[in-house]
Short mmCIF file of C-alpha atoms in Angstrom, two decimals:
data_model
loop_
_atom_site.label_atom_id
_atom_site.label_comp_id
_atom_site.label_asym_id
_atom_site.label_seq_id
_atom_site.Cartn_x
_atom_site.Cartn_y
_atom_site.Cartn_z
CA MET A 11 -15.53 9.51 23.11
CA GLY A 12 -15.04 13.31 23.02
CA ALA A 13 -13.45 12.86 19.54
CA ALA A 14 -16.09 10.30 18.22
CA GLY A 15 -18.95 12.73 19.54
CA ARG A 16 -17.27 15.96 17.55
CA ARG A 17 -17.22 13.58 14.49
CA GLY A 18 -20.75 12.94 14.74
CA LEU A 19 -21.75 16.28 15.28
CA ARG A 20 -19.74 17.39 12.35
CA LEU A 21 -22.23 18.85 9.82
CA PRO A 22 -22.12 17.58 6.12
CA PRO A 23 -20.31 19.86 3.71
CA VAL A 24 -23.30 20.57 1.79
CA VAL A 25 -25.05 22.11 4.75
CA GLY A 26 -22.18 24.39 5.35
CA ASP A 27 -21.91 25.30 1.76
CA SER A 28 -25.77 26.20 1.65
CA LEU A 29 -25.31 28.80 4.68
CA LEU A 30 -23.86 31.67 2.57
CA PRO A 31 -26.47 31.45 -0.18
CA ALA A 32 -29.21 31.30 2.44
CA LEU A 33 -27.78 34.43 4.14
CA LEU A 34 -27.71 36.00 0.75
CA LEU A 35 -30.91 35.49 0.22
CA LEU A 36 -32.28 36.57 3.30
CA ASN A 37 -30.42 39.72 3.02
CA ILE A 38 -31.81 40.67 -0.43
CA MET A 39 -35.44 39.73 0.59
CA THR A 40 -35.02 42.25 3.77
CA THR A 41 -33.21 45.14 2.28
CA ARG A 42 -34.65 45.64 -1.42
CA ALA A 43 -37.77 47.28 -2.28
CA PRO A 44 -40.77 45.40 -3.45
CA GLN A 45 -40.61 46.36 -6.86
CA GLU A 46 -36.98 45.33 -7.19
CA LEU A 47 -37.47 42.25 -5.09
CA PRO A 48 -38.02 39.64 -8.13
CA VAL A 49 -35.13 40.54 -10.28
CA ALA A 50 -32.52 40.85 -7.24
CA VAL A 51 -33.74 37.56 -5.45
CA ALA A 52 -33.54 35.94 -9.29
CA LEU A 53 -30.09 36.92 -9.62
CA THR A 54 -28.84 36.27 -6.03
CA ALA A 55 -30.13 32.73 -6.53
CA ALA A 56 -28.30 32.18 -9.57
CA LEU A 57 -25.07 33.61 -8.22
CA ALA A 58 -25.28 31.85 -4.74
CA LEU A 59 -26.98 28.81 -5.18
CA PRO A 60 -24.64 27.11 -7.43
CA LEU A 61 -22.16 27.22 -4.44
CA MET A 62 -23.78 24.52 -2.77
CA TRP A 63 -22.22 22.01 -5.44
CA ARG A 64 -19.00 23.83 -5.42
CA ARG A 65 -17.25 20.72 -3.72
CA ARG A 66 -18.42 18.36 -6.43
CA ALA A 67 -17.90 20.31 -9.64
CA PRO A 68 -15.76 23.05 -8.97
CA ARG A 69 -15.12 24.40 -12.47
CA THR A 70 -18.79 24.18 -13.30
CA VAL A 71 -20.10 26.09 -10.62
CA PHE A 72 -17.28 28.71 -11.39
CA GLY A 73 -18.57 29.07 -14.83
CA ALA A 74 -22.16 29.32 -13.45
CA VAL A 75 -21.39 31.89 -11.00
CA ALA A 76 -19.11 34.26 -13.66
CA ALA A 77 -22.24 33.64 -16.15
CA ALA A 78 -24.56 34.95 -13.62
CA ALA A 79 -22.40 37.73 -12.78
CA PHE A 80 -22.05 38.73 -16.24
CA VAL A 81 -25.73 38.72 -16.81
CA GLN A 82 -26.17 40.88 -13.55
CA TRP A 83 -23.58 43.26 -14.90
CA LEU A 84 -25.66 43.60 -18.25
CA MET A 85 -28.80 44.30 -16.38
CA ASP A 86 -26.87 46.90 -14.17
CA VAL A 87 -28.17 45.60 -10.84
CA PRO A 88 -25.40 45.71 -8.10
CA LEU A 89 -25.65 43.12 -5.38
CA PRO A 90 -24.00 41.98 -2.61
CA ALA A 91 -23.87 38.26 -4.01
CA ASP A 92 -20.86 39.16 -5.83
CA ILE A 93 -18.95 37.77 -3.29
CA ALA A 94 -19.96 34.20 -4.57
CA LEU A 95 -17.25 35.11 -7.31
CA LEU A 96 -14.80 35.32 -4.73
CA VAL A 97 -15.85 31.73 -2.90
CA ALA A 98 -15.94 30.24 -6.39
CA LEU A 99 -12.62 31.60 -7.49
CA TYR A 100 -11.09 30.07 -4.13
CA THR A 101 -12.92 26.86 -4.86
CA ALA A 102 -11.42 26.54 -8.36
CA ALA A 103 -7.93 27.47 -7.25
CA ALA A 104 -8.16 24.96 -4.48
CA ASN A 105 -9.04 22.02 -7.19
CA SER A 106 -7.32 23.05 -10.31
CA GLY A 107 -3.77 23.35 -11.65
CA ARG A 108 -1.83 26.61 -12.09
CA ARG A 109 -3.54 27.33 -15.49
CA GLY A 110 -6.88 26.53 -14.31
CA THR A 111 -6.39 29.19 -11.40
CA LEU A 112 -4.80 31.74 -13.69
CA VAL A 113 -7.65 31.64 -16.07
CA ALA A 114 -10.26 31.84 -13.21
CA GLY A 115 -8.32 34.70 -11.52
CA ALA A 116 -8.29 36.54 -14.83
CA VAL A 117 -11.98 36.00 -15.37
CA VAL A 118 -12.69 37.43 -11.87
CA GLU A 119 -10.32 40.29 -12.46
CA LEU A 120 -12.05 40.98 -15.63
CA GLY A 121 -15.50 41.25 -13.82
CA ALA A 122 -14.00 43.39 -11.01
CA LEU A 123 -12.85 45.88 -13.64
CA LEU A 124 -16.03 46.01 -15.48
CA ALA A 125 -17.97 46.14 -12.10
CA CYS A 126 -15.49 49.40 -11.07
CA LEU A 127 -15.98 51.05 -14.33
CA ARG A 128 -19.73 51.11 -14.12
CA TRP A 129 -20.69 50.88 -10.27
CA ALA A 130 -17.65 53.26 -8.93
CA THR A 131 -18.67 56.75 -7.98
CA GLU A 132 -17.00 59.28 -10.43
CA GLY A 133 -13.43 60.31 -9.67
CA ALA A 134 -13.02 57.25 -7.11
CA PHE A 135 -12.07 54.09 -9.40
CA LEU A 136 -8.83 53.60 -8.10
CA THR A 137 -9.41 52.70 -4.54
CA PRO A 138 -12.20 50.00 -5.05
CA PHE A 139 -10.56 48.43 -8.00
CA VAL A 140 -7.36 48.03 -5.86
CA ALA A 141 -9.45 47.03 -2.99
CA VAL A 142 -11.34 44.46 -5.17
CA THR A 143 -8.17 43.30 -6.90
CA ALA A 144 -6.64 42.54 -3.48
CA MET A 145 -9.79 40.17 -2.30
CA VAL A 146 -9.48 38.59 -5.75
CA VAL A 147 -5.81 37.74 -5.16
CA ALA A 148 -6.24 36.73 -1.43
CA ALA A 149 -8.98 34.16 -2.75
CA ALA A 150 -6.88 32.79 -5.22
CA VAL A 151 -3.99 32.35 -3.23
CA LEU A 152 -5.88 31.02 -0.49
CA GLY A 153 -7.09 28.21 -2.71
CA VAL A 154 -3.60 27.81 -4.12
CA ASN A 155 -2.35 27.17 -0.24
CA THR A 156 -5.22 24.87 0.32
CA ARG A 157 -4.41 22.92 -2.69
CA THR A 158 -0.52 22.44 -1.75
CA THR A 159 -1.62 21.76 1.92
CA ARG A 160 -3.87 19.08 0.44
CA ALA A 161 -1.44 17.61 -1.56
CA TYR A 162 1.40 17.65 0.95
CA LEU A 163 -0.92 15.75 3.45
CA ALA A 164 -1.76 13.29 0.50
CA ALA A 165 1.75 12.77 -0.13
CA LEU A 166 2.50 12.24 3.69
CA GLU A 167 -0.23 9.65 4.03
CA GLU A 168 1.16 7.78 0.97
CA ARG A 169 4.30 7.72 2.21
CA ALA A 170 3.28 6.29 5.68
CA VAL A 171 1.29 3.59 3.86
CA ARG A 172 4.34 2.89 1.82
CA LEU A 173 6.83 2.61 4.86
CA GLU A 174 3.98 0.55 6.36
CA GLN A 175 4.25 -1.96 3.39
CA GLN A 176 7.85 -2.00 3.62
CA GLN A 177 7.93 -2.57 7.12
CA GLU A 178 5.65 -5.58 6.24
CA GLN A 179 7.70 -6.81 3.73
CA GLN A 180 10.71 -6.52 5.69
CA ALA A 181 9.07 -8.40 8.54
CA ARG A 182 8.22 -11.16 6.07
CA LEU A 183 11.66 -11.48 4.70
CA ALA A 184 13.25 -11.27 8.38
CA ALA A 185 10.67 -14.39 9.11
CA ALA A 186 11.66 -16.16 5.94
CA GLU A 187 15.14 -15.67 6.75
CA GLU A 188 14.68 -16.96 10.32
CA ARG A 189 12.95 -20.02 8.94
CA THR A 190 15.52 -20.92 6.47
CA ARG A 191 18.28 -20.66 9.40
CA ILE A 192 16.49 -22.76 11.64
CA THR A 193 15.90 -25.20 9.03
CA ARG A 194 19.38 -25.13 7.90
CA GLU A 195 20.61 -25.75 11.46
CA MET A 196 17.97 -28.75 11.85
CA HIS A 197 19.35 -30.40 8.74
CA ASP A 198 22.96 -30.08 9.90
CA ILE A 199 21.88 -31.44 13.42
CA VAL A 200 19.58 -33.97 12.28
CA THR A 201 21.76 -35.16 9.51
CA HIS A 202 24.86 -35.38 11.27
CA ASN A 203 23.71 -36.97 14.59
CA LEU A 204 21.70 -39.71 12.71
CA SER A 205 24.46 -40.52 10.46
CA VAL A 206 26.70 -40.95 13.65
CA MET A 207 24.13 -42.93 15.46
CA VAL A 208 23.53 -45.24 12.40
CA ALA A 209 27.45 -45.93 12.09
CA LEU A 210 27.66 -46.78 15.95
CA THR A 211 24.52 -48.79 15.72
CA ASP A 212 26.20 -50.81 12.94
CA ALA A 213 29.12 -51.49 14.99
CA ALA A 214 27.39 -52.26 18.17
CA LEU A 215 25.44 -54.94 16.12
CA TYR A 216 28.73 -56.27 14.79
CA ALA A 217 30.56 -56.46 18.23
CA GLN A 218 27.62 -57.65 19.94
CA HIS A 219 28.48 -61.37 19.92
CA ARG A 220 32.34 -61.09 19.63
CA SER A 221 32.80 -58.07 22.18
CA PRO A 222 29.87 -57.57 24.38
CA ASP A 223 32.15 -54.57 26.38
CA LYS A 224 32.75 -52.98 23.18
CA ALA A 225 29.10 -53.20 22.29
CA THR A 226 27.84 -51.80 25.26
CA THR A 227 30.47 -48.93 24.84
CA THR A 228 29.30 -48.29 21.36
CA MET A 229 25.54 -48.31 22.80
CA LEU A 230 26.54 -45.90 25.52
CA ARG A 231 28.23 -43.51 22.76
CA ILE A 232 24.86 -43.78 20.57
CA SER A 233 23.02 -42.33 23.88
CA GLU A 234 25.52 -39.61 24.24
CA THR A 235 24.89 -38.46 20.47
CA GLY A 236 21.23 -38.80 20.97
CA GLN A 237 21.24 -36.50 24.07
CA GLN A 238 23.75 -34.04 22.40
CA ALA A 239 21.27 -33.95 19.17
CA LEU A 240 18.41 -32.91 21.54
CA THR A 241 20.65 -30.40 23.34
CA ASP A 242 21.35 -28.86 20.02
CA MET A 243 18.10 -28.80 18.61
CA ARG A 244 16.95 -27.07 21.95
CA ARG A 245 19.68 -24.40 21.78
CA SER A 246 19.01 -23.66 17.98
CA LEU A 247 15.37 -23.35 18.79
CA GLY A 248 15.58 -21.45 21.89
CA VAL A 249 15.73 -18.23 20.16
CA LEU A 250 12.01 -18.66 19.50
CA ARG A 251 11.26 -18.87 23.17
CA THR A 252 12.20 -16.20 25.99
CA ASP A 253 11.98 -19.07 28.82
CA GLU A 254 14.12 -21.38 27.21
CA PRO A 255 17.47 -21.73 29.27
CA ASP A 256 19.36 -24.17 27.14
CA ALA A 257 20.48 -21.59 25.06
CA GLU A 258 22.15 -19.65 27.61
CA ARG A 259 23.45 -22.86 29.63
CA HIS A 260 25.31 -24.34 26.34
CA PRO A 261 27.08 -21.83 24.13
CA LEU A 262 27.06 -22.34 20.51
CA PRO A 263 29.62 -24.90 19.18
CA GLY A 264 32.60 -23.06 17.36
CA ILE A 265 36.34 -23.90 16.30
CA GLY A 266 37.17 -24.55 19.79
CA GLN A 267 34.92 -27.87 19.64
CA LEU A 268 36.38 -29.22 16.26
CA GLU A 269 38.36 -31.99 18.29
CA ALA A 270 35.29 -33.18 19.93
CA LEU A 271 33.29 -33.35 16.66
CA ALA A 272 36.60 -35.27 15.33
CA ASP A 273 36.54 -37.72 18.35
CA GLN A 274 32.96 -38.16 17.61
CA MET A 275 33.44 -39.05 13.99
CA CYS A 276 36.41 -41.36 14.91
CA VAL A 277 33.97 -43.37 17.45
CA ALA A 278 31.71 -43.48 14.37
CA GLY A 279 34.26 -45.37 12.24
CA LEU A 280 35.69 -42.23 10.33
CA PRO A 281 39.30 -41.28 11.59
CA THR A 282 39.56 -37.50 11.48
CA ARG A 283 42.33 -35.26 12.14
CA VAL A 284 41.97 -31.48 13.02
CA GLU A 285 44.52 -28.80 12.25
CA VAL A 286 43.95 -25.36 13.53
CA ARG A 287 46.13 -22.72 12.39
CA GLY A 288 46.09 -19.28 13.94
CA GLY A 289 44.43 -17.93 16.88
CA HIS A 290 40.47 -18.04 16.61
CA THR A 291 39.38 -16.18 19.74
CA HIS A 292 39.08 -12.99 17.71
CA ILE A 293 36.55 -14.44 15.43
CA PRO A 294 32.86 -13.68 16.06
CA ALA A 295 30.68 -16.56 17.47
CA ALA A 296 28.35 -16.53 14.46
CA ALA A 297 31.30 -17.04 11.88
CA GLN A 298 32.89 -19.90 14.36
CA LEU A 299 29.20 -21.61 14.05
CA THR A 300 29.49 -21.43 10.60
CA VAL A 301 32.77 -22.89 10.44
CA TYR A 302 31.79 -25.71 12.51
CA ARG A 303 28.73 -26.58 10.42
CA LEU A 304 30.70 -26.62 7.39
CA VAL A 305 33.04 -29.18 8.69
CA GLN A 306 30.08 -30.96 10.36
CA GLU A 307 28.24 -31.20 7.20
CA ALA A 308 31.29 -32.13 5.14
CA LEU A 309 32.31 -34.84 7.46
CA THR A 310 28.81 -36.34 7.63
CA ASN A 311 28.98 -36.73 3.90
CA THR A 312 32.15 -38.35 4.02
CA LEU A 313 30.68 -41.00 6.79
CA LYS A 314 27.79 -41.62 4.58
CA HIS A 315 29.10 -41.90 1.29
CA THR A 316 32.44 -43.71 1.46
CA PRO A 317 33.65 -47.12 2.72
CA THR A 318 35.16 -48.43 5.78
CA GLY A 319 38.84 -47.16 5.94
CA THR A 320 38.45 -43.83 4.69
CA ARG A 321 40.24 -40.84 6.47
CA ALA A 322 39.21 -37.25 7.00
CA LYS A 323 41.44 -34.11 7.68
CA VAL A 324 40.15 -30.76 8.65
CA ARG A 325 42.28 -27.72 8.27
CA ILE A 326 41.61 -24.49 9.46
CA GLN A 327 43.55 -21.28 8.88
CA CYS A 328 42.55 -18.22 10.72
CA SER A 329 43.55 -14.73 10.36
CA ALA A 330 42.61 -11.42 10.90
CA GLU A 331 40.22 -10.69 8.09
CA THR A 332 39.50 -14.29 6.95
CA VAL A 333 38.96 -18.03 7.83
CA THR A 334 40.01 -20.83 5.29
CA VAL A 335 38.32 -24.28 5.88
CA ASP A 336 39.64 -27.14 3.90
CA VAL A 337 38.02 -30.70 4.69
CA THR A 338 39.61 -33.62 2.72
CA ASP A 339 39.16 -37.45 2.66
CA SER A 340 41.08 -40.22 1.32
CA GLY A 341 37.83 -42.13 -0.25
CA PRO A 342 38.01 -43.73 -3.75
CA ARG A 343 38.08 -41.68 -6.85
CA PRO A 344 35.71 -41.80 -8.87
CA PRO A 345 33.12 -42.17 -6.21
CA LEU A 346 31.24 -45.13 -5.37
CA PRO A 347 27.98 -45.53 -7.24
CA GLY A 348 25.49 -43.14 -5.62
CA ALA A 349 28.21 -41.77 -3.27
CA THR A 350 28.31 -38.24 -4.59
CA PRO A 351 26.74 -36.14 -1.84
CA SER A 352 23.09 -34.83 -2.87
CA GLY A 353 20.21 -33.49 -1.08
CA HIS A 354 20.37 -30.20 0.70
CA GLY A 355 23.88 -30.64 2.45
CA ILE A 356 26.06 -28.98 -0.13
CA THR A 357 23.28 -26.51 -1.11
CA GLY A 358 23.38 -25.45 2.79
CA MET A 359 26.94 -25.25 2.81
CA ARG A 360 26.99 -22.88 -0.04
CA GLU A 361 24.39 -20.84 1.53
CA ARG A 362 26.49 -20.56 5.00
CA SER A 363 29.72 -19.80 3.03
CA ALA A 364 28.10 -17.26 0.86
CA SER A 365 26.67 -15.33 3.89
CA TYR A 366 30.14 -14.64 4.79
CA GLY A 367 31.32 -13.52 1.52
CA GLY A 368 32.85 -16.90 0.57
CA ARG A 369 32.47 -19.23 -2.51
CA LEU A 370 32.24 -23.10 -1.49
CA LYS A 371 34.18 -25.65 -3.90
CA ALA A 372 33.29 -29.14 -3.33
CA GLY A 373 34.19 -32.02 -5.89
CA PRO A 374 36.86 -34.81 -6.43
CA LEU A 375 40.49 -34.17 -5.90
CA PRO A 376 43.24 -34.67 -8.21
CA GLY A 377 45.05 -37.36 -6.07
CA GLY A 378 41.88 -39.06 -5.06
CA GLY A 379 39.36 -38.67 -2.40
CA TRP A 380 36.67 -35.51 -2.14
CA GLY A 381 37.17 -32.02 -1.01
CA VAL A 382 35.56 -29.00 0.57
CA HIS A 383 37.17 -25.65 0.29
CA THR A 384 35.90 -22.01 1.24
CA ARG A 385 37.00 -19.04 2.69
CA LEU A 386 35.13 -16.90 4.86
CA LEU A 387 35.58 -13.21 4.85
CA LEU A 388 35.38 -11.58 8.14
CA GLY A 389 35.49 -8.10 7.29
CA SER A 390 32.70 -5.21 6.77
CA SER A 391 31.44 -6.84 3.71
CA GLY A 392 31.08 -10.24 5.01
CA ALA A 393 29.51 -9.26 8.06
CA ALA A 394 26.97 -7.14 6.48
CA SER A 395 25.84 -9.91 4.19
CA ALA A 396 25.66 -12.05 7.10
#
């Protein structure tokens, strides 16, 4: 409230600029003889009144004041209003470049020289000339400092605006990346679990009359798969809610959960064997999640696009700096019509692999079947890109 009040009480610039002309006119009207008053008032007005517009047109005002001072010198009328030249010089220096400041300073200095030559007492030229020159230099330096400070503050303000824009852009990019991550997670979870549930449902329908017990067991597997899908979805979306406990109760899947994934695929009708070489306890949780999702998507594609009797094999090679992922199947070659994986699955796998500096290769194998291969880099480059 105090700051707002001070801003409200601040006078307009033109009011402040009119104070000096008013004081100079008042001084002339009270100190000059009546016979000198008309000329003195006219010259003082010509020198001082243009200062009221010095902020709007600094160069024009300086020229008008300098012209009035030259007329005053020609008429041989010394006036205290000559101080208007210093104010005009300060304004010109504060609003002009180096060349404009030098020209304005030279004009005022020439006027100071002419004034001292005409009005200085005999034998006392040097002292007043040095004093006036010092005032001219001081006015020019103050103007230059004002211009420099103004430019510095403008640069700071521009930098602050640019930084704010960059922060907003980074926030938008982070939000877009988070949406992409969540979309990819949802795609993997929904696609995999729905594919397994469809396969289990077909098996249950087939065994409904021939083997009711097996059908019941299969239906229970369907229920477990659905519950697992819900758990995975809550876990993936839990990062968006601080009050969601599932993300803490259920750790993210990793290499250690590949055996359970293989068992799930076996129940769904895709015999799967997992082979993990090397220790994986040192691998970060995010990298292990990437490996799990890559294997999950590859097996889901095999389950959806290959006939009954296809087998799959998962090989994971872990080292200190890399994780190599190979997923192969024994499906027919060339693939069945419409069996080539399409949609966002392969694209998502490539994005996941690229986040760790890997390059995904997916395609038919020379000896038949389909293969997915990539190598994730766990070093500084891969982690940074992730």
